[in-house]
mmCIF file of C-alpha atoms in Angstrom:
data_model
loop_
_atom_site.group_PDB
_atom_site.id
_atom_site.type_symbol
_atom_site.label_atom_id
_atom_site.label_comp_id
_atom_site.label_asym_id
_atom_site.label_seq_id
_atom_site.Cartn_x
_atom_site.Cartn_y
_atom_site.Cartn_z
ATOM 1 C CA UNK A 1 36.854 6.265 44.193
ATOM 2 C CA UNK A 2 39.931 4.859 45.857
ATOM 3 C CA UNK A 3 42.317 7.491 46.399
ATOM 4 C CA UNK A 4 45.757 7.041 48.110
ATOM 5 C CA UNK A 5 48.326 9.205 49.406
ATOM 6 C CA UNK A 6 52.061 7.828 48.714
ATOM 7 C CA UNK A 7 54.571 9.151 50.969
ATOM 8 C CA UNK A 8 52.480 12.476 51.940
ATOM 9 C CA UNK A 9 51.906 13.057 48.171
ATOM 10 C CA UNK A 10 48.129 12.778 47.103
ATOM 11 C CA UNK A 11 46.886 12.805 43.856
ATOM 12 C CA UNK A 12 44.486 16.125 42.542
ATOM 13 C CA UNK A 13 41.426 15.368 40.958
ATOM 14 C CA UNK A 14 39.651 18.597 39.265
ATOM 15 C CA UNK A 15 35.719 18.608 39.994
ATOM 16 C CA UNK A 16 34.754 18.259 36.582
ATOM 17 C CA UNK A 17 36.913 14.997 36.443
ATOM 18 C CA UNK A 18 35.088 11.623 36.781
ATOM 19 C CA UNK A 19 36.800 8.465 38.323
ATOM 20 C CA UNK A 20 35.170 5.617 38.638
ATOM 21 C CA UNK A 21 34.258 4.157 41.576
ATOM 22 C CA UNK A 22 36.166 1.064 40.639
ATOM 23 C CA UNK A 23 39.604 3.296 39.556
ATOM 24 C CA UNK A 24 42.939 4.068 41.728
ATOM 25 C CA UNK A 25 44.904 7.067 42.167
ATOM 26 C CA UNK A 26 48.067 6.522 44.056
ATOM 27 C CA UNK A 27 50.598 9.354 44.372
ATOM 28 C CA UNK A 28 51.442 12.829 42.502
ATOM 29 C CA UNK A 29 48.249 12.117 39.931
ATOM 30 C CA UNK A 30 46.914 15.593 38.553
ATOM 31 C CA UNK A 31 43.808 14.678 36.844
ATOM 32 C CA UNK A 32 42.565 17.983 34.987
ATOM 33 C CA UNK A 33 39.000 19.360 33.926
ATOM 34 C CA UNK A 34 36.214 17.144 32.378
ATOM 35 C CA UNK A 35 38.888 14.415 32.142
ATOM 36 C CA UNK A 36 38.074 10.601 32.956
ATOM 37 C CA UNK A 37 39.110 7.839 34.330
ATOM 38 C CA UNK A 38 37.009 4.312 34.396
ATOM 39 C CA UNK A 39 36.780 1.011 35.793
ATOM 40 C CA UNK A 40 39.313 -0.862 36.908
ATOM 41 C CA UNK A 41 42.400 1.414 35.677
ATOM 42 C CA UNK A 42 45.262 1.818 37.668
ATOM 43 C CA UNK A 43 47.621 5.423 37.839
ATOM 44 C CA UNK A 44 50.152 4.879 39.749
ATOM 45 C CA UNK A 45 52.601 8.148 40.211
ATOM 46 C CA UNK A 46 55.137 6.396 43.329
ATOM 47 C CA UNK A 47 58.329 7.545 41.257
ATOM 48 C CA UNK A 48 57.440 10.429 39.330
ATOM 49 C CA UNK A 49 54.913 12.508 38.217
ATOM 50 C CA UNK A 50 51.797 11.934 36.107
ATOM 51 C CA UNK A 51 49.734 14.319 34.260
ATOM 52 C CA UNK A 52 46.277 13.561 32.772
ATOM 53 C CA UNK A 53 45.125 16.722 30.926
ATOM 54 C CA UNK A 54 41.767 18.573 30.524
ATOM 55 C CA UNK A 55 39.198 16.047 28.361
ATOM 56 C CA UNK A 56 41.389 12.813 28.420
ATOM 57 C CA UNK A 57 40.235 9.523 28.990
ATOM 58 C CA UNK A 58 41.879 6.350 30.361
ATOM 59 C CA UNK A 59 39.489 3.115 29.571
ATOM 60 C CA UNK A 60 38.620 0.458 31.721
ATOM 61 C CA UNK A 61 41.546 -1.922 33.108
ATOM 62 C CA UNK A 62 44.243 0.509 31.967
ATOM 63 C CA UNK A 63 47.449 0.965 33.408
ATOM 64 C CA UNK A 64 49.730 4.293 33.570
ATOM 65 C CA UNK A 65 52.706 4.096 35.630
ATOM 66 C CA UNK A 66 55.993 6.925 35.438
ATOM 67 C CA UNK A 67 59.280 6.145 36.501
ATOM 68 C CA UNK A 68 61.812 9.501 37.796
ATOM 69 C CA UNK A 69 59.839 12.015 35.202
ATOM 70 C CA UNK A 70 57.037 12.839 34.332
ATOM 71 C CA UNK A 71 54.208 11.237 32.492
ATOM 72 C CA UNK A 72 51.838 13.276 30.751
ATOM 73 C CA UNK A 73 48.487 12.138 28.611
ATOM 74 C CA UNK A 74 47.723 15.514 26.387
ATOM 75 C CA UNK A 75 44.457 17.100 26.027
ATOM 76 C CA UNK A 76 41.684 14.917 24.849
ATOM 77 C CA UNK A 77 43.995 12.095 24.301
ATOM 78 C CA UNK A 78 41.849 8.378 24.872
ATOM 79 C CA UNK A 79 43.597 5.394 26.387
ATOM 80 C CA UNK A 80 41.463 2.543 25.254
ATOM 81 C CA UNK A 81 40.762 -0.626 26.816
ATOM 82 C CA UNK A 82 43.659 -2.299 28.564
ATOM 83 C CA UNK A 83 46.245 -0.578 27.662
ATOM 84 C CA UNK A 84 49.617 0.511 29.623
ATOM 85 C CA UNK A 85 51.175 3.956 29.394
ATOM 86 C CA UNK A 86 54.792 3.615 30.859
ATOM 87 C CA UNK A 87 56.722 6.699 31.615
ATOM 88 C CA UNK A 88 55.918 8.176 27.832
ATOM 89 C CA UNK A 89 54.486 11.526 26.353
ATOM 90 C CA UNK A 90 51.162 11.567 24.806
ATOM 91 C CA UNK A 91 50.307 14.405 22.613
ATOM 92 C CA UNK A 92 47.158 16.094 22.683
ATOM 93 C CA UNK A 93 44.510 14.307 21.011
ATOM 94 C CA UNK A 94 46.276 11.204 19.972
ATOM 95 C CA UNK A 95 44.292 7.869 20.160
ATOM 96 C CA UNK A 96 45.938 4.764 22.212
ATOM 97 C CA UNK A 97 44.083 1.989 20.438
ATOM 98 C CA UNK A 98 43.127 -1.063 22.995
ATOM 99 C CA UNK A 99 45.366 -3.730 24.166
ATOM 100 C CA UNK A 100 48.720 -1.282 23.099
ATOM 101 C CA UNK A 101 51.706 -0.514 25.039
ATOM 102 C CA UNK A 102 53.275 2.894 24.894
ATOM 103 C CA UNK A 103 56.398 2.454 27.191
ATOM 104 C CA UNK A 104 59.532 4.553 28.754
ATOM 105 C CA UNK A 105 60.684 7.538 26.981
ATOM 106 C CA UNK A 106 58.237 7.291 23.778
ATOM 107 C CA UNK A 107 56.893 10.265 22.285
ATOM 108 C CA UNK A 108 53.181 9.718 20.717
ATOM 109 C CA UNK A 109 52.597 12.785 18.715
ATOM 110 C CA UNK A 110 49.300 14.906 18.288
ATOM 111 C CA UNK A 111 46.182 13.417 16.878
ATOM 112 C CA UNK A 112 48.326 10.357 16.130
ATOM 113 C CA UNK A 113 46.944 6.568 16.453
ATOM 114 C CA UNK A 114 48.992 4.040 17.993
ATOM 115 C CA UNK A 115 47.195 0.965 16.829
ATOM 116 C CA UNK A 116 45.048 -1.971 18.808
ATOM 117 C CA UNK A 117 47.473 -4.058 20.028
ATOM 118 C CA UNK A 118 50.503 -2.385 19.286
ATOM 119 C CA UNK A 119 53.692 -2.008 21.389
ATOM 120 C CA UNK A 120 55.173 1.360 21.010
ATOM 121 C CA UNK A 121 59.403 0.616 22.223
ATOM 122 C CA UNK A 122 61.224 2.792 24.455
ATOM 123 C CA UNK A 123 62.691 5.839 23.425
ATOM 124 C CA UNK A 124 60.135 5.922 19.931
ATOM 125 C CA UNK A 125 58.847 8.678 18.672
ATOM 126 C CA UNK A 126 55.612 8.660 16.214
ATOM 127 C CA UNK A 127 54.896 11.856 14.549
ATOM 128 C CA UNK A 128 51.599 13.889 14.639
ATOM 129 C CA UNK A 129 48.613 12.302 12.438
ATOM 130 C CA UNK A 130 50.187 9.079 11.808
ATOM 131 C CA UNK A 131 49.105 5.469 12.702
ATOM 132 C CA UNK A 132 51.926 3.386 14.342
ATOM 133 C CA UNK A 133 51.347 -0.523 13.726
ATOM 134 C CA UNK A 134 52.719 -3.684 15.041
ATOM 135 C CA UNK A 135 54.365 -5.035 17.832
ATOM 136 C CA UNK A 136 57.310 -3.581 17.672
ATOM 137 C CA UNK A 137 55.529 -0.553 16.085
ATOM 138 C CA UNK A 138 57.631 0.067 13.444
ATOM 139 C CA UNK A 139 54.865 1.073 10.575
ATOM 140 C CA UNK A 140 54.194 4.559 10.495
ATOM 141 C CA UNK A 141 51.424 5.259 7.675
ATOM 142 C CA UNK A 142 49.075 8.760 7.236
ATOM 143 C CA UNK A 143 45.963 8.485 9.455
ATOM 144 C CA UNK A 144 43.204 7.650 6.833
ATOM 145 C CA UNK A 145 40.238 9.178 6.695
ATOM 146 C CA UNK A 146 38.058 6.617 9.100
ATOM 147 C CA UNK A 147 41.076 6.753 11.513
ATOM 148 C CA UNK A 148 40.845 10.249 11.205
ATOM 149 C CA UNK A 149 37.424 10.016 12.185
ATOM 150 C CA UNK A 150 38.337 8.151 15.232
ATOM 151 C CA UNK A 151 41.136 10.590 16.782
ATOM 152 C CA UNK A 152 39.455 13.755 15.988
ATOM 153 C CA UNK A 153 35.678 12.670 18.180
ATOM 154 C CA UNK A 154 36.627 9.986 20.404
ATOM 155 C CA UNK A 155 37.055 12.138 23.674
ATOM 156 C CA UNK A 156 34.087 13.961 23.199
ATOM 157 C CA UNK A 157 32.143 10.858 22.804
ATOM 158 C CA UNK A 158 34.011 9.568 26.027
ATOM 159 C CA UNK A 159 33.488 13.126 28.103
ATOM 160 C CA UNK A 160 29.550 13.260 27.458
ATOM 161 C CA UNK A 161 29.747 9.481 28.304
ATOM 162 C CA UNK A 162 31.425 10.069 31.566
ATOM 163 C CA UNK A 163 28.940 12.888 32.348
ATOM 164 C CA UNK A 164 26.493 9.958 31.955
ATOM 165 C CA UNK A 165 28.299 8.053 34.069
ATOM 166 C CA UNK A 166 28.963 10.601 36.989
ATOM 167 C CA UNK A 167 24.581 10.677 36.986
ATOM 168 C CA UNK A 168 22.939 7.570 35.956
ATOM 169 C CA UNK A 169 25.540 4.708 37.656
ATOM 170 C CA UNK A 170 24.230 3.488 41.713
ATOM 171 C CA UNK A 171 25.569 0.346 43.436
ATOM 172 C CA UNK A 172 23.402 -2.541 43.304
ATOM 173 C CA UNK A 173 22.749 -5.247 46.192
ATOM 174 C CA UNK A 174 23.055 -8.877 45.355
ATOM 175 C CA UNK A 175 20.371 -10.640 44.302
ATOM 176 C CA UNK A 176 20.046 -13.587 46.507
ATOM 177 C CA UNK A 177 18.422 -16.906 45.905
ATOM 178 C CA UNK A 178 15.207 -17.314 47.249
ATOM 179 C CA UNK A 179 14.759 -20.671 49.659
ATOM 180 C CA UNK A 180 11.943 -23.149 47.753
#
């Protein structure tokens, strides 16, 4: 797992963390207990400070970045898929959905849902249990039940599957072509 000291700061990684091998850590990264981080993300702390609490998850190809502050992902919170988390507050539990955009200053409340795709502005706030939509987000609606769902077993689904991960995953050599 590619680790990197910026400026004598290196980031912490609990034991019971997974990052994958393909992941980077560069600079005052704190990644708590049973939290995860998979392929191809990028947390970058080279301003500030960021946070990822006990149980998160941060999906493949996401990025988290922090300006002068600090950047924290809550408790169980999941990142999906290609997402970027820019110098914002994520409350515990609270589902990024893939492809969104949380950026400077936003405040994504507990158990909420920011939806696929969105883009959260700067300086937003979305309340607990709610589902922010479009791009601005400006749509704030109840989470419904299958939302509901999503938020409240997502990062257990994603912790066992790390612990999967952190066992069953070895590097593989090329297959090369055979000469006829």
């Amino acid at each position: 797992m590619p680790l990197y000291s910026f400026e004598g700061v290196s980031p912490t990684v609990h034991p019971d963390a997974w990052i994958a091998p393909t992941a980077t850590l560069i600079g005052d990264v704190t990644v708590e207990e049973g939290a995860s981080v998979w392929y191809g993300a990028v947390i970058r702390a080279d301003f500030g400070r960021i946070v990822i609490r006990a149980g998160a998850n941060i999906q493949d190809n996401s990025v988290v970045h922090v300006n002068d502050g600090v950047c924290e992902i809550g408790r169980n919170v999941t990142v999906g898929h290609q997402c970027l988390v820019h110098d914002c507050t994520v409350g515990e539990q609270a589902l990024i959905g893939n492809g969104s955009t949380v950026l400077d200053k936003a405040e994504i409340g507990a158990r909420a849902l920011v939806a696929a795709g969105a883009t959260v502005t700067p300086n937003s706030v979305v309340p607990p249990e709610m589902i922010a939509m479009g791009s601005p987000a400006k749509k704030h609606v109840p989470l419904s039940d299958s939302a509901r769902v999503w938020v409240e077993h997502n990062a257990a689904i994603y912790q066992e599957l790390a612990r999967r991960h952190a066992r069953g995953i070895e590097p593989v050599e090329p297959i090369r072509p055979t000469e006829d």
